[in-house]
Short mmCIF file of C-alpha atoms (C1' of nucleotides) in Angstrom, two decimals:
data_model
loop_
_atom_site.label_atom_id
_atom_site.label_comp_id
_atom_site.label_asym_id
_atom_site.label_seq_id
_atom_site.Cartn_x
_atom_site.Cartn_y
_atom_site.Cartn_z
CA MET B 1 -0.01 0.19 0.20
CA ASN B 2 1.27 3.49 -0.95
CA SER B 3 0.65 6.82 -0.10
CA LEU B 4 -2.44 6.68 -2.15
CA ASP B 5 -4.18 4.65 -0.64
CA PRO B 6 -7.53 5.06 -0.81
CA THR B 7 -8.52 3.32 2.92
CA LYS B 8 -5.45 5.67 4.87
CA PRO B 9 -6.77 8.59 6.55
CA ARG B 10 -5.04 11.35 5.26
CA MET B 11 -5.35 15.43 5.50
CA ARG B 12 -8.20 17.00 3.06
CA THR B 13 -7.03 20.35 1.92
CA LEU B 14 -10.86 21.00 0.35
CA ALA B 15 -12.49 23.86 1.36
CA PRO B 16 -16.61 24.88 2.03
CA VAL B 17 -17.99 25.91 -1.03
CA ASP B 18 -20.66 29.69 -1.15
CA VAL B 19 -23.98 28.10 -1.09
CA THR B 20 -25.55 31.12 -1.50
CA THR B 21 -27.87 31.57 -4.44
CA ILE B 22 -27.53 33.24 -7.15
CA GLN B 23 -30.20 35.68 -6.35
CA GLU B 24 -28.25 36.43 -3.01
CA ARG B 25 -25.04 37.39 -4.91
CA VAL B 26 -26.96 39.25 -7.23
CA TYR B 27 -29.28 41.19 -4.79
CA GLN B 28 -25.92 41.78 -2.51
CA SER B 29 -24.26 42.65 -5.56
CA LEU B 30 -26.48 45.63 -6.49
CA ARG B 31 -27.27 47.09 -2.86
CA LEU B 32 -23.48 47.36 -2.97
CA GLY B 33 -23.53 49.26 -6.44
CA LEU B 34 -26.74 51.68 -5.28
CA LEU B 35 -24.83 52.14 -2.01
CA LYS B 36 -21.43 52.27 -3.85
CA GLY B 37 -23.32 54.91 -6.02
CA GLU B 38 -22.16 53.40 -9.04
CA PHE B 39 -26.19 53.67 -10.43
CA LEU B 40 -27.29 56.85 -11.12
CA PRO B 41 -31.05 58.71 -9.54
CA GLY B 42 -33.33 58.51 -11.95
CA GLU B 43 -30.68 55.82 -14.43
CA GLN B 44 -32.84 53.02 -16.34
CA VAL B 45 -31.56 50.02 -15.85
CA THR B 46 -32.90 46.15 -17.86
CA ILE B 47 -33.57 42.86 -16.51
CA ARG B 48 -31.00 41.49 -18.86
CA GLY B 49 -29.02 44.13 -19.00
CA LEU B 50 -27.89 43.87 -16.06
CA ALA B 51 -27.65 39.74 -16.21
CA ASP B 52 -25.34 40.26 -18.79
CA VAL B 53 -22.70 42.53 -16.54
CA LEU B 54 -22.93 40.16 -13.65
CA GLY B 55 -22.32 37.41 -15.52
CA THR B 56 -25.97 35.88 -15.42
CA SER B 57 -29.22 34.78 -16.67
CA PRO B 58 -32.02 37.68 -16.53
CA MET B 59 -33.55 34.73 -13.87
CA PRO B 60 -31.82 35.85 -10.97
CA VAL B 61 -32.07 39.30 -12.18
CA ARG B 62 -35.69 39.63 -12.10
CA GLU B 63 -36.02 38.23 -7.97
CA ALA B 64 -32.99 40.83 -6.85
CA VAL B 65 -34.97 43.24 -8.91
CA ALA B 66 -38.23 42.41 -7.42
CA ARG B 67 -36.82 42.67 -3.72
CA LEU B 68 -35.16 46.07 -4.87
CA ILE B 69 -38.73 47.45 -6.00
CA ALA B 70 -40.24 46.27 -2.51
CA GLU B 71 -37.72 48.47 -1.09
CA ARG B 72 -38.42 51.45 -3.11
CA ALA B 73 -35.01 51.57 -5.07
CA ILE B 74 -35.72 50.55 -7.91
CA GLU B 75 -38.96 51.46 -9.51
CA GLN B 76 -40.80 51.25 -12.57
CA SER B 77 -41.13 53.58 -14.16
CA GLY B 78 -43.08 52.73 -17.27
CA PRO B 79 -45.42 49.47 -18.42
CA ARG B 80 -41.75 48.05 -19.65
CA THR B 81 -38.99 50.38 -18.06
CA LEU B 82 -37.03 50.49 -14.44
CA ARG B 83 -34.53 52.92 -13.28
CA VAL B 84 -32.85 53.85 -9.48
CA ALA B 85 -35.21 55.46 -7.57
CA PRO B 86 -35.42 59.35 -9.06
CA TYR B 87 -33.85 62.06 -6.81
CA LEU B 88 -37.04 64.17 -6.49
CA ALA B 89 -36.90 67.02 -4.27
CA THR B 90 -40.39 66.52 -1.67
CA GLU B 91 -39.86 63.28 -1.61
CA HIS B 92 -36.42 63.19 -0.48
CA GLU B 93 -37.06 66.13 1.72
CA ASN B 94 -39.68 63.26 3.02
CA TYR B 95 -37.29 61.26 3.95
CA ILE B 96 -35.28 62.99 5.43
CA ARG B 97 -37.60 63.72 8.22
CA ILE B 98 -38.20 60.14 9.19
CA ARG B 99 -34.11 59.58 8.91
CA MET B 100 -33.80 62.42 11.13
CA GLN B 101 -37.25 60.54 13.71
CA LEU B 102 -35.37 56.81 12.99
CA GLU B 103 -31.31 57.70 13.59
CA GLY B 104 -32.80 59.87 15.94
CA TYR B 105 -33.92 57.48 18.14
CA ALA B 106 -31.50 54.18 17.35
CA ALA B 107 -28.51 57.04 18.13
CA GLU B 108 -30.84 57.64 21.80
CA ARG B 109 -31.08 54.32 21.87
CA ALA B 110 -26.84 53.93 21.87
CA ALA B 111 -26.35 56.48 23.43
CA ARG B 112 -28.26 55.12 26.65
CA ALA B 113 -28.19 51.09 25.79
CA PRO B 114 -25.92 49.18 28.42
CA ARG B 115 -21.88 50.09 28.41
CA ASN B 116 -19.73 48.68 24.61
CA PRO B 117 -15.96 48.98 26.52
CA ALA B 118 -14.71 49.60 22.34
CA LEU B 119 -17.98 50.90 20.96
CA ILE B 120 -16.21 54.24 21.52
CA GLY B 121 -13.12 53.50 20.27
CA GLU B 122 -14.40 51.99 17.54
CA LEU B 123 -17.09 55.09 16.34
CA ARG B 124 -13.43 57.11 16.66
CA ARG B 125 -12.27 54.90 14.18
CA HIS B 126 -14.44 55.38 11.33
CA ASN B 127 -14.56 58.49 11.58
CA ASP B 128 -11.21 58.87 11.44
CA ALA B 129 -11.09 56.93 9.04
CA MET B 130 -13.66 59.37 7.34
CA SER B 131 -11.71 62.66 7.82
CA GLU B 132 -8.15 61.39 6.59
CA ALA B 133 -10.22 60.28 3.72
CA VAL B 134 -11.62 63.57 2.81
CA GLU B 135 -8.63 65.18 3.24
CA ALA B 136 -6.87 62.62 0.71
CA GLY B 137 -10.25 63.55 -2.18
CA ASP B 138 -10.80 60.31 -2.05
CA PHE B 139 -14.90 60.24 -1.55
CA GLU B 140 -15.73 56.95 -2.82
CA ALA B 141 -13.76 56.27 1.14
CA ALA B 142 -14.96 59.07 3.44
CA LEU B 143 -18.12 57.75 2.43
CA ALA B 144 -17.75 54.26 2.60
CA GLY B 145 -16.13 55.71 6.61
CA ASN B 146 -19.92 57.88 6.87
CA GLN B 147 -21.81 54.91 6.51
CA ALA B 148 -19.39 52.90 8.67
CA PHE B 149 -19.80 55.31 11.26
CA HIS B 150 -23.81 55.44 11.31
CA PHE B 151 -24.22 52.06 11.16
CA GLU B 152 -21.98 50.73 14.30
CA LEU B 153 -23.09 53.53 16.51
CA TYR B 154 -27.58 52.43 14.96
CA GLY B 155 -25.90 49.01 15.81
CA ALA B 156 -25.38 49.71 19.27
CA ALA B 157 -28.67 50.75 19.74
CA GLY B 158 -29.33 46.81 20.51
CA TYR B 159 -31.94 46.76 17.83
CA PRO B 160 -31.92 44.44 14.40
CA GLN B 161 -34.71 45.12 12.92
CA LEU B 162 -34.43 49.29 13.59
CA LEU B 163 -30.81 49.04 11.67
CA ASP B 164 -33.28 46.44 8.55
CA ILE B 165 -35.62 49.88 8.06
CA ILE B 166 -32.09 52.42 9.22
CA SER B 167 -30.53 49.60 6.59
CA THR B 168 -33.62 50.64 3.69
CA LEU B 169 -34.54 53.70 3.27
CA TRP B 170 -29.84 54.36 3.54
CA LEU B 171 -31.05 52.15 -0.33
CA ARG B 172 -33.22 54.22 -1.09
CA THR B 173 -31.50 57.56 -0.49
CA GLY B 174 -27.55 56.73 -1.16
CA PRO B 175 -27.69 56.82 -4.85
CA ILE B 176 -28.88 60.54 -4.59
CA VAL B 177 -25.71 60.90 -1.65
CA ALA B 178 -22.97 59.47 -3.73
CA SER B 179 -23.56 60.88 -7.23
CA ALA B 180 -24.08 63.96 -5.28
CA ARG B 181 -20.59 63.77 -4.60
CA ARG B 182 -19.04 64.75 -7.87
CA ASP B 183 -19.86 68.55 -6.65
CA GLN B 184 -15.84 67.49 -4.47
CA ALA B 185 -15.87 71.32 -3.34
CA LEU B 186 -19.24 71.53 -1.57
CA PHE B 187 -19.13 68.08 -0.75
CA GLU B 188 -15.88 68.27 1.04
CA ARG B 189 -17.31 71.00 2.55
CA LEU B 190 -20.19 68.67 3.33
CA PHE B 191 -17.52 65.94 4.77
CA ARG B 192 -16.10 68.23 6.93
CA ILE B 193 -18.83 68.98 8.89
CA GLY B 194 -20.27 65.83 9.18
CA VAL B 195 -16.89 64.69 10.76
CA ARG B 196 -16.90 67.73 13.15
CA ILE B 197 -20.83 66.21 13.92
CA HIS B 198 -19.78 63.06 14.71
CA GLY B 199 -17.16 64.69 16.59
CA ASP B 200 -20.47 65.46 19.03
CA ALA B 201 -22.43 62.02 18.84
CA ILE B 202 -19.33 60.28 20.73
CA ASP B 203 -19.25 62.76 23.38
CA ALA B 204 -23.03 62.13 23.67
CA VAL B 205 -22.53 58.86 23.83
CA ALA B 206 -19.55 58.60 25.53
CA GLN B 207 -22.49 60.63 28.38
CA ARG B 208 -24.99 58.34 27.77
CA ASP B 209 -26.48 61.59 27.00
CA GLY B 210 -29.70 60.30 24.57
CA ALA B 211 -30.54 63.34 23.82
CA ALA B 212 -27.67 65.56 22.43
CA ALA B 213 -26.78 61.77 20.41
CA ARG B 214 -30.17 62.35 19.21
CA TRP B 215 -29.48 65.78 18.25
CA ALA B 216 -26.13 65.31 16.74
CA VAL B 217 -27.14 62.51 14.44
CA ASN B 218 -30.45 64.76 13.46
CA LEU B 219 -28.02 68.00 13.04
CA ASP B 220 -25.61 65.42 10.94
CA ILE B 221 -28.68 64.63 8.52
CA ARG B 222 -29.92 67.70 7.61
CA SER B 223 -27.01 69.38 6.99
CA SER B 224 -26.04 66.80 4.48
CA HIS B 225 -29.69 67.36 2.91
CA LEU B 226 -29.18 70.89 2.72
CA ALA B 227 -26.05 69.94 0.38
CA ILE B 228 -27.37 67.62 -1.64
CA ARG B 229 -30.67 69.91 -2.15
CA LYS B 230 -28.04 72.82 -2.99
CA PHE B 231 -26.46 70.51 -5.49
CA TYR B 232 -28.97 69.12 -6.99
CA LYS B 233 -30.67 72.64 -7.61
CA THR B 234 -27.82 74.12 -9.08
CA SER B 235 -26.77 71.86 -11.10
CA VAL B 236 -28.76 69.01 -11.92
CA GLU B 237 -32.33 69.09 -12.81
CA ALA B 238 -33.98 65.31 -12.05
CA PRO B 239 -36.01 63.37 -14.78
CA ALA B 240 -39.29 63.05 -15.18
CA ARG B 241 -41.62 61.27 -13.41
CA MET K 1 -77.77 52.18 -45.11
CA ASN K 2 -79.15 50.17 -41.80
CA SER K 3 -78.08 50.95 -38.05
CA LEU K 4 -75.91 48.11 -38.46
CA ASP K 5 -72.84 50.76 -40.38
CA PRO K 6 -69.76 51.35 -39.61
CA THR K 7 -69.35 55.19 -40.85
CA LYS K 8 -72.02 55.69 -38.34
CA PRO K 9 -70.96 56.61 -34.71
CA ARG K 10 -72.33 54.90 -31.79
CA MET K 11 -72.47 54.23 -28.32
CA ARG K 12 -69.31 52.21 -27.30
CA THR K 13 -70.08 49.43 -23.78
CA LEU K 14 -66.57 47.84 -23.28
CA ALA K 15 -65.07 49.00 -21.26
CA PRO K 16 -61.54 49.59 -19.76
CA VAL K 17 -59.81 46.12 -19.00
CA ASP K 18 -57.87 44.51 -15.59
CA VAL K 19 -54.34 45.50 -16.89
CA THR K 20 -52.57 44.81 -14.15
CA THR K 21 -49.73 41.41 -13.43
CA ILE K 22 -50.87 38.83 -12.66
CA GLN K 23 -47.20 39.27 -9.96
CA GLU K 24 -49.67 42.30 -8.76
CA ARG K 25 -52.36 40.95 -8.25
CA VAL K 26 -51.15 37.84 -6.14
CA TYR K 27 -49.21 40.20 -4.12
CA GLN K 28 -52.16 42.14 -3.39
CA SER K 29 -54.12 39.04 -2.49
CA LEU K 30 -50.86 37.74 0.37
CA ARG K 31 -51.00 41.41 1.32
CA LEU K 32 -54.53 41.33 2.82
CA GLY K 33 -54.25 38.08 3.54
CA LEU K 34 -51.15 38.65 6.02
CA LEU K 35 -53.82 41.64 7.09
CA LYS K 36 -56.55 40.07 7.47
CA GLY K 37 -55.01 37.51 9.36
CA GLU K 38 -55.49 34.35 7.22
CA PHE K 39 -52.16 32.77 7.36
CA LEU K 40 -51.61 32.13 11.06
CA PRO K 41 -47.71 33.73 12.78
CA GLY K 42 -45.13 30.92 11.43
CA GLU K 43 -47.40 29.09 9.32
CA GLN K 44 -45.85 27.66 6.47
CA VAL K 45 -46.20 28.32 3.07
CA THR K 46 -45.18 26.63 -0.25
CA ILE K 47 -44.78 28.50 -4.04
CA ARG K 48 -46.75 25.83 -5.73
CA GLY K 49 -49.47 25.85 -3.10
CA LEU K 50 -50.52 29.05 -3.62
CA ALA K 51 -50.59 28.64 -7.11
CA ASP K 52 -53.39 26.51 -6.65
CA VAL K 53 -54.93 28.07 -4.20
CA LEU K 54 -54.99 31.59 -6.13
CA GLY K 55 -55.22 29.60 -10.14
CA THR K 56 -51.72 30.88 -11.21
CA SER K 57 -48.44 29.33 -12.16
CA PRO K 58 -45.65 28.84 -9.54
CA MET K 59 -44.12 32.11 -11.50
CA PRO K 60 -45.89 35.10 -10.51
CA VAL K 61 -46.09 33.74 -7.08
CA ARG K 62 -42.45 33.75 -6.91
CA GLU K 63 -41.73 37.19 -7.23
CA ALA K 64 -44.85 38.24 -5.26
CA VAL K 65 -42.77 36.66 -2.66
CA ALA K 66 -39.60 37.60 -2.95
CA ARG K 67 -41.19 40.77 -2.39
CA LEU K 68 -43.00 39.95 1.05
CA ILE K 69 -39.59 38.45 1.78
CA ALA K 70 -37.85 41.48 1.45
CA GLU K 71 -40.55 43.67 3.84
CA ARG K 72 -39.76 40.55 6.16
CA ALA K 73 -43.34 39.56 5.95
CA ILE K 74 -42.86 36.04 4.84
CA GLU K 75 -39.10 34.85 5.51
CA GLN K 76 -37.16 31.26 4.43
CA SER K 77 -36.67 28.93 7.44
CA GLY K 78 -34.52 26.60 5.99
CA PRO K 79 -33.15 25.69 2.82
CA ARG K 80 -36.22 25.13 1.47
CA THR K 81 -38.98 26.49 3.06
CA LEU K 82 -41.46 29.41 3.44
CA ARG K 83 -42.99 30.69 6.76
CA VAL K 84 -45.17 34.00 7.94
CA ALA K 85 -42.73 35.58 10.29
CA PRO K 86 -43.99 33.85 13.21
CA TYR K 87 -44.33 35.72 17.19
CA LEU K 88 -40.72 36.55 18.92
CA ALA K 89 -41.81 38.45 21.50
CA THR K 90 -38.59 40.57 21.70
CA GLU K 91 -39.04 40.36 18.44
CA HIS K 92 -41.78 41.84 18.99
CA GLU K 93 -41.26 44.16 21.63
CA ASN K 94 -38.35 45.65 19.31
CA TYR K 95 -41.70 46.61 16.32
CA ILE K 96 -43.76 48.01 18.40
CA ARG K 97 -40.80 50.37 20.33
CA ILE K 98 -40.35 51.33 15.86
CA ARG K 99 -43.85 51.87 15.50
CA MET K 100 -44.26 54.24 17.92
CA GLN K 101 -41.60 56.46 16.86
CA LEU K 102 -43.17 56.23 13.44
CA GLU K 103 -47.33 56.43 13.86
CA GLY K 104 -46.73 58.91 16.92
CA TYR K 105 -44.77 60.97 14.58
CA ALA K 106 -47.63 61.38 11.88
CA ALA K 107 -49.81 61.45 14.67
CA GLU K 108 -47.94 64.43 15.30
CA ARG K 109 -47.75 65.82 12.07
CA ALA K 110 -51.25 65.16 10.53
CA ALA K 111 -52.42 66.59 13.90
CA ARG K 112 -50.64 69.98 12.67
CA ALA K 113 -50.95 69.40 9.27
CA PRO K 114 -53.40 72.30 7.92
CA ARG K 115 -57.00 71.65 8.65
CA ASN K 116 -58.98 69.05 6.25
CA PRO K 117 -62.40 69.69 7.18
CA ALA K 118 -63.60 66.01 6.15
CA LEU K 119 -60.61 64.28 8.58
CA ILE K 120 -62.40 64.59 12.02
CA GLY K 121 -65.73 62.88 10.40
CA GLU K 122 -63.77 59.82 8.69
CA LEU K 123 -61.74 59.03 11.99
CA ARG K 124 -65.12 59.06 14.22
CA ARG K 125 -66.87 57.13 11.09
CA HIS K 126 -63.98 54.97 10.82
CA ASN K 127 -63.62 54.67 15.37
CA ASP K 128 -68.31 54.38 15.00
CA ALA K 129 -67.63 51.87 12.57
CA MET K 130 -65.27 49.59 14.42
CA SER K 131 -66.74 50.25 17.73
CA GLU K 132 -69.94 48.53 16.45
CA ALA K 133 -69.09 46.02 15.42
CA VAL K 134 -66.48 45.20 18.52
CA GLU K 135 -70.72 45.11 20.40
CA ALA K 136 -71.52 42.59 17.50
CA GLY K 137 -68.60 40.39 17.96
CA ASP K 138 -67.26 41.08 13.82
CA PHE K 139 -63.92 41.10 15.14
CA GLU K 140 -62.89 40.81 11.44
CA ALA K 141 -65.30 44.16 10.30
CA ALA K 142 -63.42 45.98 14.18
CA LEU K 143 -59.82 44.61 12.60
CA ALA K 144 -60.70 46.24 9.29
CA GLY K 145 -62.03 49.40 11.06
CA ASN K 146 -59.22 50.04 13.43
CA GLN K 147 -56.39 49.05 10.41
CA ALA K 148 -58.99 52.48 8.32
CA PHE K 149 -58.82 54.75 12.21
CA HIS K 150 -55.09 54.12 11.71
CA PHE K 151 -54.47 54.72 8.37
CA GLU K 152 -56.86 57.66 7.91
CA LEU K 153 -54.90 59.11 10.33
CA TYR K 154 -51.43 58.55 9.16
CA GLY K 155 -52.84 59.77 5.59
CA ALA K 156 -53.62 62.92 7.09
CA ALA K 157 -49.77 63.88 7.89
CA GLY K 158 -49.50 64.11 3.45
CA TYR K 159 -46.17 61.40 3.63
CA PRO K 160 -46.97 58.86 1.31
CA GLN K 161 -43.09 57.61 2.25
CA LEU K 162 -44.02 57.31 5.95
CA LEU K 163 -47.40 55.72 5.29
CA ASP K 164 -45.08 53.33 3.01
CA ILE K 165 -43.36 52.34 5.54
CA ILE K 166 -46.11 52.50 7.86
CA SER K 167 -47.65 49.70 6.53
CA THR K 168 -44.50 47.08 5.58
CA LEU K 169 -44.58 47.30 9.71
CA TRP K 170 -48.30 46.55 10.02
CA LEU K 171 -47.65 44.23 7.48
CA ARG K 172 -45.34 42.32 9.11
CA THR K 173 -47.03 42.32 13.01
CA GLY K 174 -50.27 41.61 11.08
CA PRO K 175 -50.03 37.91 11.27
CA ILE K 176 -49.80 38.26 15.15
CA VAL K 177 -52.62 41.12 15.76
CA ALA K 178 -55.69 39.36 14.05
CA SER K 179 -54.15 35.70 14.90
CA ALA K 180 -54.76 37.04 18.51
CA ARG K 181 -58.21 37.95 17.97
CA ARG K 182 -59.00 34.61 18.58
CA ASP K 183 -59.21 34.71 22.26
CA GLN K 184 -62.43 36.33 22.22
CA ALA K 185 -62.59 38.02 25.88
CA LEU K 186 -59.67 39.38 26.08
CA PHE K 187 -59.37 41.43 22.07
CA GLU K 188 -63.20 42.81 23.34
CA ARG K 189 -62.06 43.95 26.24
CA LEU K 190 -58.78 45.53 23.55
CA PHE K 191 -60.80 47.17 21.45
CA ARG K 192 -62.99 49.20 23.63
CA ILE K 193 -59.76 50.31 25.27
CA GLY K 194 -59.42 50.80 21.49
CA VAL K 195 -61.76 52.82 21.03
CA ARG K 196 -61.49 55.40 24.02
CA ILE K 197 -58.12 55.82 23.01
CA HIS K 198 -59.31 56.75 18.76
CA GLY K 199 -61.20 59.00 20.93
CA ASP K 200 -58.60 61.23 22.00
CA ALA K 201 -56.60 61.08 19.66
CA ILE K 202 -59.12 62.24 17.20
CA ASP K 203 -59.74 64.90 19.94
CA ALA K 204 -56.04 66.08 20.33
CA VAL K 205 -56.53 65.80 16.57
CA ALA K 206 -59.53 68.68 16.35
CA GLN K 207 -57.06 71.03 18.92
CA ARG K 208 -54.41 70.35 16.24
CA ASP K 209 -52.43 69.10 20.20
CA GLY K 210 -49.25 67.27 18.29
CA ALA K 211 -48.03 66.12 21.22
CA ALA K 212 -51.20 64.92 22.84
CA ALA K 213 -52.11 62.68 19.62
CA ARG K 214 -48.64 61.47 19.27
CA TRP K 215 -49.24 60.40 23.19
CA ALA K 216 -53.07 58.42 22.58
CA VAL K 217 -52.02 56.56 18.99
CA ASN K 218 -48.84 55.46 21.26
CA LEU K 219 -51.03 53.95 25.02
CA ASP K 220 -53.08 53.07 21.56
CA ILE K 221 -50.34 50.48 20.35
CA ARG K 222 -48.67 49.99 23.59
CA SER K 223 -51.81 48.84 25.53
CA SER K 224 -51.94 46.61 22.41
CA HIS K 225 -48.98 44.77 22.67
CA LEU K 226 -49.09 43.99 25.75
CA ALA K 227 -52.40 42.56 25.17
CA ILE K 228 -50.79 40.66 22.66
CA ARG K 229 -47.89 39.51 24.90
CA LYS K 230 -50.53 37.56 27.26
CA PHE K 231 -52.01 36.41 24.46
CA TYR K 232 -49.24 34.48 22.82
CA LYS K 233 -47.48 33.89 26.92
CA THR K 234 -50.53 31.97 27.64
CA SER K 235 -51.50 30.26 24.86
CA VAL K 236 -49.60 29.75 22.02
CA GLU K 237 -45.63 28.81 22.27
CA ALA K 238 -44.17 30.20 19.08
CA PRO K 239 -42.37 28.06 16.74
CA ALA K 240 -38.86 27.44 17.27
CA ARG K 241 -36.92 28.80 15.38
"C1'" DA M 1 -40.62 -4.39 18.23
"C1'" DT M 2 -36.67 -0.73 16.60
"C1'" DA M 3 -33.41 1.08 14.04
"C1'" DT M 4 -31.27 1.78 9.74
"C1'" DA M 5 -31.24 2.78 4.45
"C1'" DA M 6 -33.01 3.27 0.43
"C1'" DG M 7 -36.43 4.74 -2.43
"C1'" DA M 8 -40.69 8.79 -3.74
"C1'" DT M 9 -42.12 12.45 -3.03
"C1'" DA M 10 -42.56 17.55 -2.62
"C1'" DT M 11 -40.04 22.54 -3.22
"C1'" DG M 12 -36.93 25.88 -3.83
"C1'" DT M 13 -33.72 27.57 -8.37
"C1'" DG M 14 -32.68 28.14 -12.31
"C1'" DA M 15 -32.73 28.53 -17.40
"C1'" DT M 16 -34.90 28.57 -22.05
"C1'" DC M 17 -39.02 29.62 -24.42
"C1'" DT M 18 -42.28 32.29 -26.10
"C1'" DC M 19 -45.66 36.70 -26.29
"C1'" DA M 20 -47.68 41.06 -25.98
"C1'" DT M 21 -46.06 45.47 -26.48
"C1'" DA M 22 -43.32 49.65 -25.98
"C1'" DT M 23 -39.83 51.78 -28.79
"C1'" DC M 24 -37.12 53.46 -31.73
"C1'" DC M 25 -36.13 54.00 -37.02
"C1'" DG M 26 -36.87 53.99 -41.49
"C1'" DT M 27 -40.24 55.24 -45.78
"C1'" DT M 28 -43.28 57.11 -48.07
"C1'" DA M 29 -46.84 59.78 -49.06
"C1'" DA M 30 -48.18 64.69 -48.65
"C1'" DT Z 1 -40.16 69.08 -45.91
"C1'" DT Z 2 -42.96 66.86 -42.91
"C1'" DA Z 3 -46.05 63.44 -40.58
"C1'" DA Z 4 -47.70 59.21 -40.31
"C1'" DC Z 5 -47.38 54.06 -41.28
"C1'" DG Z 6 -44.83 50.19 -40.40
"C1'" DG Z 7 -41.68 47.01 -39.39
"C1'" DA Z 8 -37.76 45.22 -36.10
"C1'" DT Z 9 -35.60 45.11 -32.19
"C1'" DA Z 10 -35.71 45.73 -26.53
"C1'" DT Z 11 -38.08 43.86 -22.64
"C1'" DG Z 12 -40.80 43.00 -18.88
"C1'" DA Z 13 -44.27 38.82 -17.60
"C1'" DG Z 14 -44.98 34.39 -17.76
"C1'" DA Z 15 -45.11 29.24 -18.93
"C1'" DT Z 16 -42.52 24.78 -18.48
"C1'" DC Z 17 -38.70 22.13 -18.00
"C1'" DA Z 18 -35.05 20.61 -15.45
"C1'" DC Z 19 -31.96 19.82 -11.10
"C1'" DA Z 20 -30.89 19.11 -6.18
"C1'" DT Z 21 -31.50 18.02 -2.12
"C1'" DA Z 22 -34.79 17.83 1.83
"C1'" DT Z 23 -38.02 15.21 3.97
"C1'" DC Z 24 -41.02 11.58 4.19
"C1'" DT Z 25 -42.09 6.76 3.54
"C1'" DT Z 26 -41.53 2.36 3.30
"C1'" DA Z 27 -39.06 -1.96 3.79
"C1'" DT Z 28 -35.38 -5.38 4.97
"C1'" DA Z 29 -32.11 -6.41 8.94
"C1'" DT Z 30 -31.16 -7.27 13.40
#
DNA sequence: ATATAAGATATGTGATCTCATATCCGTTAA
DNA sequence: TTAACGGATATGAGATCACATATCTTATAT
């Protein structure tokens, strides 16, 4: 019997394989693309087109898109047309008010939640990363840092369901925020303000001051909203509904 | 030329035909069924089974179910199993807190919105219908009246997007609330309390007192939650996750 | 009698095909 | 030159088929 003896126990090097469905991977990919600003608000998409880009058949894309339609991140603009949710001033303003309610509440709960020793450090780390990215002019990284900061904070509230709803709202407003970064000067200013407000939020959490945490997050949301509104007012006109 | 002359103008009796997709009708049907309590929390469903009941093929059902999964009304409990969202005490409690934030906010805004002369009358009408249904022991009608009252109120806030999110939350908690009506005595008591609280809410709106409206709605949500928790604690145990 | 294994059934996932129709483009007639 | 008609193309919706596998049933062996 040599070393190839099949009855002899030996080390296996096979690793478990990714068993997630194609549909799920398509969904996650589209979701990430929306949050990273790879789609413009109002941009038309087609199921077959996405399937080609993603290297799969239309079938999994259809169902991933159906989920995104349910989350209002993609909408049917006509009988046979799909598009990324467009920027509409009043609609976006409504979402901002809803976000202030929910994210403000999440921040308040996070500040009042049982102390997690690592939380403050993590928040600072995300905010520092965002700050450095802004100064380096890397707006994609700044966007990612901003997102990481917010979700670290909201996650500390200990409400998976709340986090889930907030994620959906970010998915709707993501392409709008991300595409607005094309105005570099405006967004540099915006992100610098954001970094400072995040600092206030961190202080509020450190002092377990729920009201102050809520206030800081609401200020952050509102100030970013104002910048985005200015961007869209002065540059792009929203596509017709 | 007789009366069948095709050149002679004549009255047409053809009415427009329903052009909505099967998928959309399946979705609306499932949605209504969930809100009316035709599904039990944790109940298993199959795509082919639903397709048979609805008299269609699995295809439109698949995509309608995908949307409901995105809304967390249906979930995948295993590799090849779908079920209606089950009752889980802490998860449900989290949803209750989120609903208090959002529905409280909606009520506050509704009370402070520009006066709609018909609103108070509509609210009273829904609440009276609910009250009569409770006394008649018609819990399905009472449930419908309760829903109509809440959405009439929240709709008056003038935030379609907020209404949409609240609808999604009701879709998740709908089967839980609806199935709990099986304990008649408990729910008779609950609905009677609800009718009274609704009266307080109507008064708050009539006086344009946003804080009072928020308070009334939050009390309504919380009291119904307590009744449901009691029901599930004393009767049914939630299916294992 | 019980436990294990083999076979049958059920079910979600994905691919492929068909269909209706919206959209685009070129041709033709006024 | 312009507008209207018609054909080609693109696209979402739906049906059908194929596949892998989880679950249930049944038979057999201990």
